[in-house]
Amino acid sequence: MSLVNLHQVHKYYGDHHVLKGIDLDINAGEVISIIGKSGSGKSTLLRCINGLEEYQQGGITLDGNEVTTEDIQVRRLALSVGMIFQNFNLFPHMTVGENIMLAPTIVLKKSKAEAADIAKAMLEKVGLAEKFDSYPEKLSGGQQQRVAIARALAMSPKVLLCDEITSALDPELVGEVLKVLEQLAKEGMTLILVTHEMNFARDVGSRVVFMHKGKVWEQGDSKTLLSDPQTDELKQFIGAVL
Amino acid sequence: MLHFSDLLQYTDVFFSGLMTTVELTLLTTILGIALGTSCAATRQYGHPIGQRTVTVYVELIRNTPFIVQLFFIFFGLPSLGLKLSPWQASMIALTINLGAYSTEIIRAGLNSIPKGQIEAAKVLGMTFRQTLTRIIFTPAFEKIYPALTSQCIIVMLGSAVISQISVEDLTYAANLVQSRNFRAFESYLVTAFLYLGLAIALRFIFNQIGKRLFAYREAR
């Protein structure tokens, strides 16, 4: 059974029809890059998967759970899906260590010592072990985003949603974040990324989903799709971004 | 000729008045901020009915004179069978007053928290209550702490009015002393300085608490 399944998902903002019948099946271990112009609905799609956005028709299941925006269901989903944002959203009044330890202690009810061990291990993974006691403000954007990844990983999610996580970074900081993602992909983590990093999508991703006008316009194996696009819209898009 | 020495025999009157003002100030500051915090959270995140109730309360208090609120509680409510001592009536009036003003101040703080912070807490599986207490409150209070401090001092100074319903506070003591020895200039000058000292002390306490609460500010 697939880890994430979307079946005929429709989403409206008032009269605005944002998602027009999305069908998508994502298996464990896949690295999916969702690409497309701004306004094509790719971020909205991502936010529907963990219940941050409501959808009006169709169905989404994640790890066997039905996805709804009800508080209790969103909390249940949070146990299997992590999310990383464009603006990091680290908690400014907590140290890096506290940021990572918070959810394991108050959501998973782990002991402080256990949570601290997890936090240290995750920081090690993203290459920031020495920043445990620093405050987010003291870190560069790339470092903050790596902490955000560590914070999500501390909940041991089955799938990680990444919403344009390198878009707010200075160009020279993008690489360090992508390197962490690449490592996660190698370890078999399921990743769903909304991204503009075409090279990353091609080299690390397993599948590319091209969104256009609220629909999955074209999808397929990342290398094949990006080197041999079938639709004019995707050809145009690739021409514009590469 | 000024005769400050004429006040010496009334030291205990001033002292007891000062203590009443201090006691009422500390109590109403704590209760008023607690009230303001829950009202602000209700108005920002609560049920529409709760939001409307808070709006009515805040506007009612902010647009009427404090002395009328006080008189209403002390002289008016007994008609409904609710008899309060002057001290109780003052405590309630001051708390309700600070509660309304601090609601607006604290709400500005809650407003300043980026939506992304709340979403980040949500996708980590936190309940809204946990998000409010762990994620939202501290940075929100940090932003509005100076304004909140000033409001508490304003309410403390405004408490002078309660002498009108014969609560024996600092102003009551000043009135009493000058009516006995006719040294109005000396009495009120000393009283003014006592209020000034009180305001400085209150600000100092707030600053100390703020340093503890927002220690992360120094660290970063």
Short mmCIF file of C-alpha atoms in Angstrom, two decimals:
data_model
loop_
_atom_site.label_atom_id
_atom_site.label_comp_id
_atom_site.label_asym_id
_atom_site.label_seq_id
_atom_site.Cartn_x
_atom_site.Cartn_y
_atom_site.Cartn_z
CA MET A 1 0.00 0.00 0.00
CA SER A 2 1.21 3.49 -0.77
CA LEU A 3 2.31 5.74 2.07
CA VAL A 4 0.46 8.78 0.77
CA ASN A 5 -2.58 8.59 -1.47
CA LEU A 6 -4.53 11.45 -2.96
CA HIS A 7 -7.72 10.66 -4.78
CA GLN A 8 -9.54 13.29 -6.85
CA VAL A 9 -8.66 16.11 -4.44
CA HIS A 10 -10.39 19.42 -5.11
CA LYS A 11 -9.66 22.58 -3.21
CA TYR A 12 -11.33 25.96 -3.44
CA TYR A 13 -10.46 29.32 -1.89
CA GLY A 14 -13.93 30.82 -2.12
CA ASP A 15 -14.66 30.82 -5.85
CA HIS A 16 -11.07 30.17 -6.77
CA HIS A 17 -10.58 26.55 -7.80
CA VAL A 18 -6.99 25.84 -6.70
CA LEU A 19 -6.69 22.07 -6.95
CA LYS A 20 -8.71 20.42 -9.71
CA GLY A 21 -8.85 16.73 -9.05
CA ILE A 22 -5.41 15.61 -7.92
CA ASP A 23 -4.57 11.90 -8.06
CA LEU A 24 -1.23 10.95 -6.59
CA ASP A 25 0.29 7.84 -5.08
CA ILE A 26 3.52 8.05 -3.15
CA ASN A 27 5.40 5.02 -1.89
CA ALA A 28 7.77 4.80 1.05
CA GLY A 29 11.29 5.80 0.08
CA GLU A 30 10.32 7.93 -2.89
CA VAL A 31 11.71 11.43 -3.31
CA ILE A 32 9.03 13.46 -5.04
CA SER A 33 9.72 16.93 -6.42
CA ILE A 34 6.66 18.99 -7.09
CA ILE A 35 7.48 21.70 -9.60
CA GLY A 36 5.47 24.31 -11.42
CA LYS A 37 4.85 28.03 -11.71
CA SER A 38 3.79 30.02 -8.67
CA GLY A 39 0.03 29.83 -8.32
CA SER A 40 -0.10 26.35 -9.81
CA GLY A 41 -1.22 24.96 -6.45
CA LYS A 42 1.91 23.06 -5.46
CA SER A 43 2.28 24.52 -1.94
CA THR A 44 -1.44 24.14 -1.35
CA LEU A 45 -1.20 20.50 -2.37
CA LEU A 46 1.62 19.94 0.08
CA ARG A 47 -0.28 21.64 2.90
CA CYS A 48 -3.32 19.48 2.23
CA ILE A 49 -1.28 16.33 2.85
CA ASN A 50 -0.78 17.01 6.58
CA GLY A 51 -4.07 18.75 7.27
CA LEU A 52 -2.84 22.35 7.32
CA GLU A 53 -5.27 23.16 4.50
CA GLU A 54 -8.77 21.92 4.04
CA TYR A 55 -9.86 20.32 0.79
CA GLN A 56 -13.46 20.18 -0.31
CA GLN A 57 -13.72 17.01 -2.40
CA GLY A 58 -11.88 13.75 -2.76
CA GLY A 59 -9.78 11.96 -0.20
CA ILE A 60 -6.24 11.85 1.17
CA THR A 61 -4.79 9.07 3.26
CA LEU A 62 -1.42 9.17 4.95
CA ASP A 63 0.07 6.07 6.49
CA GLY A 64 -3.44 4.58 6.63
CA ASN A 65 -4.99 7.62 8.34
CA GLU A 66 -7.61 9.75 6.69
CA VAL A 67 -6.38 13.35 6.40
CA THR A 68 -8.71 16.01 7.81
CA THR A 69 -8.11 19.42 9.34
CA GLU A 70 -9.67 18.49 12.67
CA ASP A 71 -7.23 19.30 15.49
CA ILE A 72 -7.11 15.81 16.87
CA GLN A 73 -6.53 14.28 13.43
CA VAL A 74 -3.82 16.81 12.58
CA ARG A 75 -2.05 15.84 15.80
CA ARG A 76 -2.32 12.16 14.91
CA LEU A 77 -0.93 12.86 11.45
CA ALA A 78 1.92 14.84 12.95
CA LEU A 79 3.25 11.59 14.36
CA SER A 80 3.97 10.26 10.88
CA VAL A 81 4.60 13.38 8.84
CA GLY A 82 7.07 16.21 9.43
CA MET A 83 7.12 19.55 7.70
CA ILE A 84 9.79 22.12 6.97
CA PHE A 85 8.91 25.65 5.95
CA GLN A 86 10.41 28.29 3.72
CA ASN A 87 10.92 30.62 6.71
CA PHE A 88 12.32 27.97 9.09
CA ASN A 89 9.88 28.93 11.87
CA LEU A 90 12.25 28.10 14.68
CA PHE A 91 11.00 29.24 18.09
CA PRO A 92 13.03 32.40 18.82
CA HIS A 93 12.87 32.17 22.62
CA MET A 94 14.37 28.70 22.78
CA THR A 95 17.87 27.43 22.13
CA VAL A 96 18.48 25.10 19.23
CA GLY A 97 18.45 22.17 21.65
CA GLU A 98 15.18 23.28 23.26
CA ASN A 99 13.59 23.76 19.85
CA ILE A 100 14.31 20.14 18.99
CA MET A 101 13.53 18.69 22.42
CA LEU A 102 10.15 20.39 22.88
CA ALA A 103 7.91 18.16 20.77
CA PRO A 104 9.52 14.87 21.82
CA THR A 105 8.98 15.84 25.49
CA ILE A 106 5.49 17.32 25.40
CA VAL A 107 3.99 15.38 22.48
CA LEU A 108 5.75 12.01 22.65
CA LYS A 109 6.15 12.29 26.46
CA LYS A 110 9.79 11.30 26.39
CA SER A 111 12.02 12.17 29.35
CA LYS A 112 14.22 15.26 29.14
CA ALA A 113 17.35 13.14 29.02
CA GLU A 114 15.97 10.98 26.24
CA ALA A 115 14.86 14.03 24.27
CA ALA A 116 18.27 15.63 24.72
CA ASP A 117 19.93 12.50 23.34
CA ILE A 118 17.62 12.57 20.33
CA ALA A 119 18.28 16.28 19.80
CA LYS A 120 22.03 15.74 19.90
CA ALA A 121 21.83 12.84 17.47
CA MET A 122 19.69 14.84 15.04
CA LEU A 123 21.96 17.87 15.26
CA GLU A 124 24.88 15.57 14.56
CA LYS A 125 23.06 14.37 11.47
CA VAL A 126 22.61 17.87 10.08
CA GLY A 127 26.17 18.81 11.03
CA LEU A 128 25.37 21.30 13.79
CA ALA A 129 26.23 19.39 16.95
CA GLU A 130 28.12 22.38 18.37
CA LYS A 131 25.07 24.67 18.12
CA PHE A 132 22.99 22.91 20.79
CA ASP A 133 23.00 25.90 23.14
CA SER A 134 22.83 28.68 20.55
CA TYR A 135 19.75 30.76 19.89
CA PRO A 136 18.28 30.62 16.37
CA GLU A 137 18.96 34.31 15.80
CA LYS A 138 22.68 33.64 16.03
CA LEU A 139 22.61 31.18 13.14
CA SER A 140 22.76 31.73 9.41
CA GLY A 141 19.69 30.95 7.33
CA GLY A 142 21.17 27.70 6.14
CA GLN A 143 21.97 26.65 9.70
CA GLN A 144 18.48 27.60 10.86
CA GLN A 145 16.95 25.49 8.14
CA ARG A 146 19.12 22.54 9.09
CA VAL A 147 17.96 22.94 12.69
CA ALA A 148 14.37 22.94 11.42
CA ILE A 149 15.11 19.68 9.62
CA ALA A 150 16.61 18.24 12.81
CA ARG A 151 13.53 19.36 14.74
CA ALA A 152 11.25 17.55 12.30
CA LEU A 153 13.42 14.44 12.32
CA ALA A 154 13.33 14.25 16.11
CA MET A 155 9.71 13.12 15.82
CA SER A 156 10.88 10.21 13.62
CA PRO A 157 8.44 10.89 10.80
CA LYS A 158 7.81 8.48 7.95
CA VAL A 159 7.56 11.27 5.44
CA LEU A 160 8.95 14.78 5.34
CA LEU A 161 7.17 17.63 3.54
CA CYS A 162 9.46 20.42 2.39
CA ASP A 163 7.80 23.64 1.32
CA GLU A 164 10.31 25.58 -0.79
CA ILE A 165 12.84 25.20 1.97
CA THR A 166 15.74 26.78 0.09
CA SER A 167 13.83 29.71 -1.39
CA ALA A 168 14.55 32.12 1.47
CA LEU A 169 18.25 31.31 1.55
CA ASP A 170 21.19 33.17 0.09
CA PRO A 171 22.49 31.20 -2.90
CA GLU A 172 25.69 30.15 -1.17
CA LEU A 173 23.69 28.57 1.69
CA VAL A 174 21.42 26.44 -0.48
CA GLY A 175 23.99 23.70 -0.94
CA GLU A 176 24.35 22.83 2.75
CA VAL A 177 20.61 22.30 3.11
CA LEU A 178 20.33 20.23 -0.07
CA LYS A 179 23.23 18.08 1.12
CA VAL A 180 21.27 17.19 4.25
CA LEU A 181 18.23 16.31 2.13
CA GLU A 182 20.37 14.17 -0.13
CA GLN A 183 21.69 12.29 2.87
CA LEU A 184 18.12 11.70 4.10
CA ALA A 185 17.10 10.45 0.67
CA LYS A 186 20.00 7.99 0.70
CA GLU A 187 18.85 6.70 4.08
CA GLY A 188 15.47 5.93 2.56
CA MET A 189 13.41 8.81 3.98
CA THR A 190 10.30 9.60 1.98
CA LEU A 191 10.52 13.21 0.86
CA ILE A 192 7.91 15.36 -0.82
CA LEU A 193 9.40 18.65 -1.90
CA VAL A 194 7.93 21.72 -3.45
CA THR A 195 11.05 23.09 -5.05
CA HIS A 196 12.69 25.19 -7.71
CA GLU A 197 15.96 23.27 -7.49
CA MET A 198 15.84 21.45 -10.80
CA ASN A 199 19.30 19.96 -10.49
CA PHE A 200 18.41 18.50 -7.13
CA ALA A 201 15.11 17.15 -8.51
CA ARG A 202 16.95 15.45 -11.35
CA ASP A 203 19.96 14.11 -9.47
CA VAL A 204 18.44 13.10 -6.14
CA GLY A 205 14.71 12.90 -6.77
CA SER A 206 13.04 9.74 -7.92
CA ARG A 207 9.96 11.32 -9.43
CA VAL A 208 8.95 14.76 -10.63
CA VAL A 209 5.37 15.97 -10.50
CA PHE A 210 4.68 18.98 -12.71
CA MET A 211 1.70 21.02 -11.58
CA HIS A 212 -0.08 23.38 -13.92
CA LYS A 213 -3.39 25.19 -13.41
CA GLY A 214 -4.26 23.14 -10.36
CA LYS A 215 -3.69 19.79 -12.03
CA VAL A 216 -0.94 17.21 -12.15
CA TRP A 217 -0.05 18.07 -15.72
CA GLU A 218 2.73 15.59 -16.19
CA GLN A 219 4.70 13.26 -13.94
CA GLY A 220 7.30 10.57 -14.19
CA ASP A 221 10.82 9.42 -13.44
CA SER A 222 12.81 12.56 -12.71
CA LYS A 223 15.64 12.09 -15.20
CA THR A 224 13.38 11.05 -18.07
CA LEU A 225 10.79 13.73 -17.42
CA LEU A 226 13.22 16.63 -17.18
CA SER A 227 15.26 15.59 -20.23
CA ASP A 228 12.28 14.58 -22.34
CA PRO A 229 9.15 16.52 -21.34
CA GLN A 230 6.00 15.54 -23.23
CA THR A 231 3.70 18.56 -22.81
CA ASP A 232 4.34 22.04 -24.18
CA GLU A 233 3.69 23.54 -20.74
CA LEU A 234 6.45 21.52 -19.10
CA LYS A 235 8.83 22.23 -22.00
CA GLN A 236 8.12 25.91 -21.56
CA PHE A 237 8.58 25.72 -17.78
CA ILE A 238 11.87 23.87 -18.02
CA GLY A 239 13.05 26.32 -20.64
CA ALA A 240 12.23 29.20 -18.32
CA VAL A 241 13.92 27.88 -15.18
CA LEU A 242 17.04 26.23 -16.58
CA MET B 1 7.04 78.94 56.29
CA LEU B 2 6.98 75.22 55.65
CA HIS B 3 6.62 72.79 58.52
CA PHE B 4 7.39 69.26 57.41
CA SER B 5 8.06 68.35 61.03
CA ASP B 6 4.31 68.73 61.65
CA LEU B 7 3.86 65.56 59.55
CA LEU B 8 6.10 63.43 61.75
CA GLN B 9 3.38 62.53 64.20
CA TYR B 10 1.34 61.16 61.29
CA THR B 11 4.05 58.83 60.03
CA ASP B 12 2.00 55.76 60.90
CA VAL B 13 -1.04 57.17 59.03
CA PHE B 14 1.04 57.65 55.88
CA PHE B 15 2.63 54.26 56.34
CA SER B 16 -0.64 52.42 56.69
CA GLY B 17 -2.05 54.30 53.67
CA LEU B 18 1.04 53.42 51.66
CA MET B 19 0.68 49.75 52.60
CA THR B 20 -2.96 49.68 51.50
CA THR B 21 -2.01 51.15 48.13
CA VAL B 22 0.88 48.71 47.76
CA GLU B 23 -1.29 45.76 48.70
CA LEU B 24 -4.07 46.71 46.29
CA THR B 25 -1.58 47.45 43.52
CA LEU B 26 0.19 44.11 43.77
CA LEU B 27 -3.05 42.17 43.93
CA THR B 28 -4.80 43.98 41.09
CA THR B 29 -1.69 43.89 38.90
CA ILE B 30 -1.54 40.11 39.14
CA LEU B 31 -5.29 39.60 38.76
CA GLY B 32 -5.64 42.27 36.07
CA ILE B 33 -2.89 40.81 33.90
CA ALA B 34 -4.35 37.32 34.33
CA LEU B 35 -7.76 38.64 33.30
CA GLY B 36 -6.27 40.58 30.38
CA THR B 37 -4.33 37.54 29.20
CA SER B 38 -7.35 35.26 29.10
CA CYS B 39 -9.50 37.94 27.47
CA ALA B 40 -6.82 38.65 24.86
CA ALA B 41 -6.46 34.95 24.04
CA THR B 42 -10.24 34.64 23.80
CA ARG B 43 -10.52 37.64 21.55
CA GLN B 44 -7.67 36.48 19.33
CA TYR B 45 -8.35 32.74 19.11
CA GLY B 46 -11.68 32.07 20.81
CA HIS B 47 -15.23 31.30 19.80
CA PRO B 48 -17.03 34.22 18.05
CA ILE B 49 -19.39 34.64 21.00
CA GLY B 50 -16.43 34.86 23.38
CA GLN B 51 -14.73 37.34 21.05
CA ARG B 52 -17.78 39.58 21.00
CA THR B 53 -18.20 39.41 24.78
CA VAL B 54 -14.60 40.50 25.28
CA THR B 55 -15.01 43.35 22.78
CA VAL B 56 -18.06 44.65 24.65
CA TYR B 57 -16.25 44.43 27.99
CA VAL B 58 -13.13 46.17 26.72
CA GLU B 59 -15.00 48.99 25.02
CA LEU B 60 -17.33 49.49 27.98
CA ILE B 61 -14.42 49.93 30.39
CA ARG B 62 -12.17 51.93 28.11
CA ASN B 63 -14.87 54.44 27.29
CA THR B 64 -16.17 55.24 30.76
CA PRO B 65 -14.49 57.10 33.65
CA PHE B 66 -12.84 54.94 36.29
CA ILE B 67 -14.56 56.79 39.12
CA VAL B 68 -17.97 55.99 37.60
CA GLN B 69 -17.01 52.31 37.35
CA LEU B 70 -15.93 52.40 40.99
CA PHE B 71 -19.08 54.19 42.18
CA PHE B 72 -21.24 51.82 40.18
CA ILE B 73 -19.67 48.80 41.85
CA PHE B 74 -19.66 50.27 45.34
CA PHE B 75 -22.90 52.33 45.43
CA GLY B 76 -24.82 50.74 42.52
CA LEU B 77 -24.45 47.00 42.97
CA PRO B 78 -26.01 46.90 46.47
CA SER B 79 -29.34 47.58 44.70
CA LEU B 80 -28.89 44.15 43.13
CA GLY B 81 -28.15 42.70 46.54
CA LEU B 82 -24.38 42.68 46.14
CA LYS B 83 -22.88 44.54 49.08
CA LEU B 84 -19.12 44.98 48.97
CA SER B 85 -16.73 46.57 51.41
CA PRO B 86 -14.85 49.62 50.08
CA TRP B 87 -11.70 47.52 49.84
CA GLN B 88 -13.44 44.72 47.93
CA ALA B 89 -15.16 47.16 45.57
CA SER B 90 -11.83 48.89 44.84
CA MET B 91 -10.06 45.62 44.23
CA ILE B 92 -12.73 44.55 41.74
CA ALA B 93 -12.91 47.92 39.98
CA LEU B 94 -9.13 48.18 39.61
CA THR B 95 -8.83 44.60 38.35
CA ILE B 96 -11.62 45.06 35.82
CA ASN B 97 -10.06 48.32 34.66
CA LEU B 98 -6.54 46.96 34.23
CA GLY B 99 -7.99 43.80 32.68
CA ALA B 100 -9.65 45.78 29.88
CA TYR B 101 -6.64 47.93 29.03
CA SER B 102 -4.20 45.03 29.24
CA THR B 103 -6.46 42.93 26.99
CA GLU B 104 -5.80 45.36 24.16
CA ILE B 105 -2.08 45.54 24.92
CA ILE B 106 -1.61 41.77 25.18
CA ARG B 107 -3.66 41.19 22.05
CA ALA B 108 -1.20 43.36 20.13
CA GLY B 109 1.50 41.00 21.37
CA LEU B 110 -0.41 37.90 20.29
CA ASN B 111 -0.98 39.55 16.92
CA SER B 112 2.74 40.00 16.43
CA ILE B 113 3.44 36.26 16.46
CA PRO B 114 3.94 35.05 12.87
CA LYS B 115 1.38 32.49 11.72
CA GLY B 116 4.24 30.22 10.75
CA GLN B 117 5.19 29.77 14.42
CA ILE B 118 1.75 28.41 15.18
CA GLU B 119 1.82 26.14 12.12
CA ALA B 120 5.25 24.85 13.10
CA ALA B 121 3.88 23.88 16.52
CA LYS B 122 0.85 22.30 14.89
CA VAL B 123 2.84 20.08 12.55
CA LEU B 124 4.96 18.96 15.49
CA GLY B 125 1.77 17.61 17.05
CA MET B 126 1.28 20.16 19.85
CA THR B 127 -2.17 20.96 21.16
CA PHE B 128 -3.33 24.55 20.91
CA ARG B 129 -3.00 24.98 24.67
CA GLN B 130 0.62 23.81 24.49
CA THR B 131 1.22 26.14 21.55
CA LEU B 132 -0.23 29.06 23.47
CA THR B 133 1.78 28.51 26.65
CA ARG B 134 5.04 27.26 25.12
CA ILE B 135 5.31 29.05 21.79
CA ILE B 136 3.12 32.15 21.76
CA PHE B 137 3.09 33.72 25.22
CA THR B 138 6.77 34.41 25.88
CA PRO B 139 7.62 36.23 22.63
CA ALA B 140 4.23 37.96 22.69
CA PHE B 141 4.79 39.33 26.20
CA GLU B 142 8.33 40.32 25.33
CA LYS B 143 7.02 42.59 22.58
CA ILE B 144 4.47 44.43 24.72
CA TYR B 145 6.21 44.30 28.11
CA PRO B 146 7.10 48.02 28.30
CA ALA B 147 3.54 49.03 27.39
CA LEU B 148 2.11 46.61 29.94
CA THR B 149 4.44 47.96 32.62
CA SER B 150 3.30 51.51 31.94
CA GLN B 151 -0.36 50.50 32.08
CA CYS B 152 0.09 48.86 35.47
CA ILE B 153 1.71 52.05 36.78
CA ILE B 154 -1.13 54.13 35.37
CA VAL B 155 -3.64 51.96 37.21
CA MET B 156 -1.61 52.20 40.42
CA LEU B 157 -1.62 56.01 40.19
CA GLY B 158 -5.31 55.99 39.27
CA SER B 159 -6.04 54.02 42.42
CA ALA B 160 -5.85 57.34 44.30
CA VAL B 161 -9.53 57.69 43.40
CA ILE B 162 -10.55 54.89 45.75
CA SER B 163 -10.05 57.25 48.69
CA GLN B 164 -13.41 58.64 47.52
CA ILE B 165 -15.19 55.54 48.81
CA SER B 166 -13.16 55.77 52.03
CA VAL B 167 -10.59 53.11 51.38
CA GLU B 168 -7.73 54.17 53.63
CA ASP B 169 -5.08 54.34 50.95
CA LEU B 170 -2.21 56.78 50.53
CA THR B 171 -4.38 59.60 49.18
CA TYR B 172 -6.87 59.06 51.98
CA ALA B 173 -3.99 59.44 54.45
CA ALA B 174 -2.93 62.72 52.82
CA ASN B 175 -6.47 64.07 52.97
CA LEU B 176 -6.77 63.05 56.59
CA VAL B 177 -3.49 64.59 57.67
CA GLN B 178 -4.05 67.94 55.95
CA SER B 179 -7.55 68.16 57.38
CA ARG B 180 -6.09 67.74 60.86
CA ASN B 181 -3.08 70.09 60.70
CA PHE B 182 -3.95 72.25 57.65
CA ARG B 183 -0.52 71.57 56.15
CA ALA B 184 -1.87 70.86 52.64
CA PHE B 185 1.34 71.78 50.81
CA GLU B 186 3.52 69.51 52.93
CA SER B 187 1.03 66.62 53.03
CA TYR B 188 0.45 66.47 49.31
CA LEU B 189 4.08 67.04 48.44
CA VAL B 190 5.14 64.12 50.62
CA THR B 191 2.32 62.03 49.17
CA ALA B 192 3.36 62.89 45.62
CA PHE B 193 6.89 61.72 46.36
CA LEU B 194 5.59 58.53 47.91
CA TYR B 195 3.62 57.80 44.72
CA LEU B 196 6.70 58.61 42.67
CA GLY B 197 8.74 56.17 44.74
CA LEU B 198 6.04 53.56 44.35
CA ALA B 199 6.01 53.98 40.57
CA ILE B 200 9.78 53.65 40.42
CA ALA B 201 9.64 50.55 42.63
CA LEU B 202 6.92 48.98 40.49
CA ARG B 203 8.90 49.61 37.32
CA PHE B 204 11.97 48.10 38.97
CA ILE B 205 10.03 44.96 39.94
CA PHE B 206 8.69 44.64 36.39
CA ASN B 207 12.18 45.02 34.95
CA GLN B 208 13.56 42.33 37.24
CA ILE B 209 10.77 39.91 36.33
CA GLY B 210 11.28 40.77 32.66
CA LYS B 211 14.97 39.96 32.91
CA ARG B 212 14.10 36.49 34.21
CA LEU B 213 11.27 35.91 31.76
CA PHE B 214 13.13 37.07 28.69
CA ALA B 215 16.59 35.91 29.67
CA TYR B 216 17.01 34.60 26.13
CA ARG B 217 17.14 38.20 24.93
CA GLU B 218 20.39 38.83 26.77
CA ALA B 219 21.80 35.50 25.65
CA ARG B 220 21.35 36.02 21.97
#
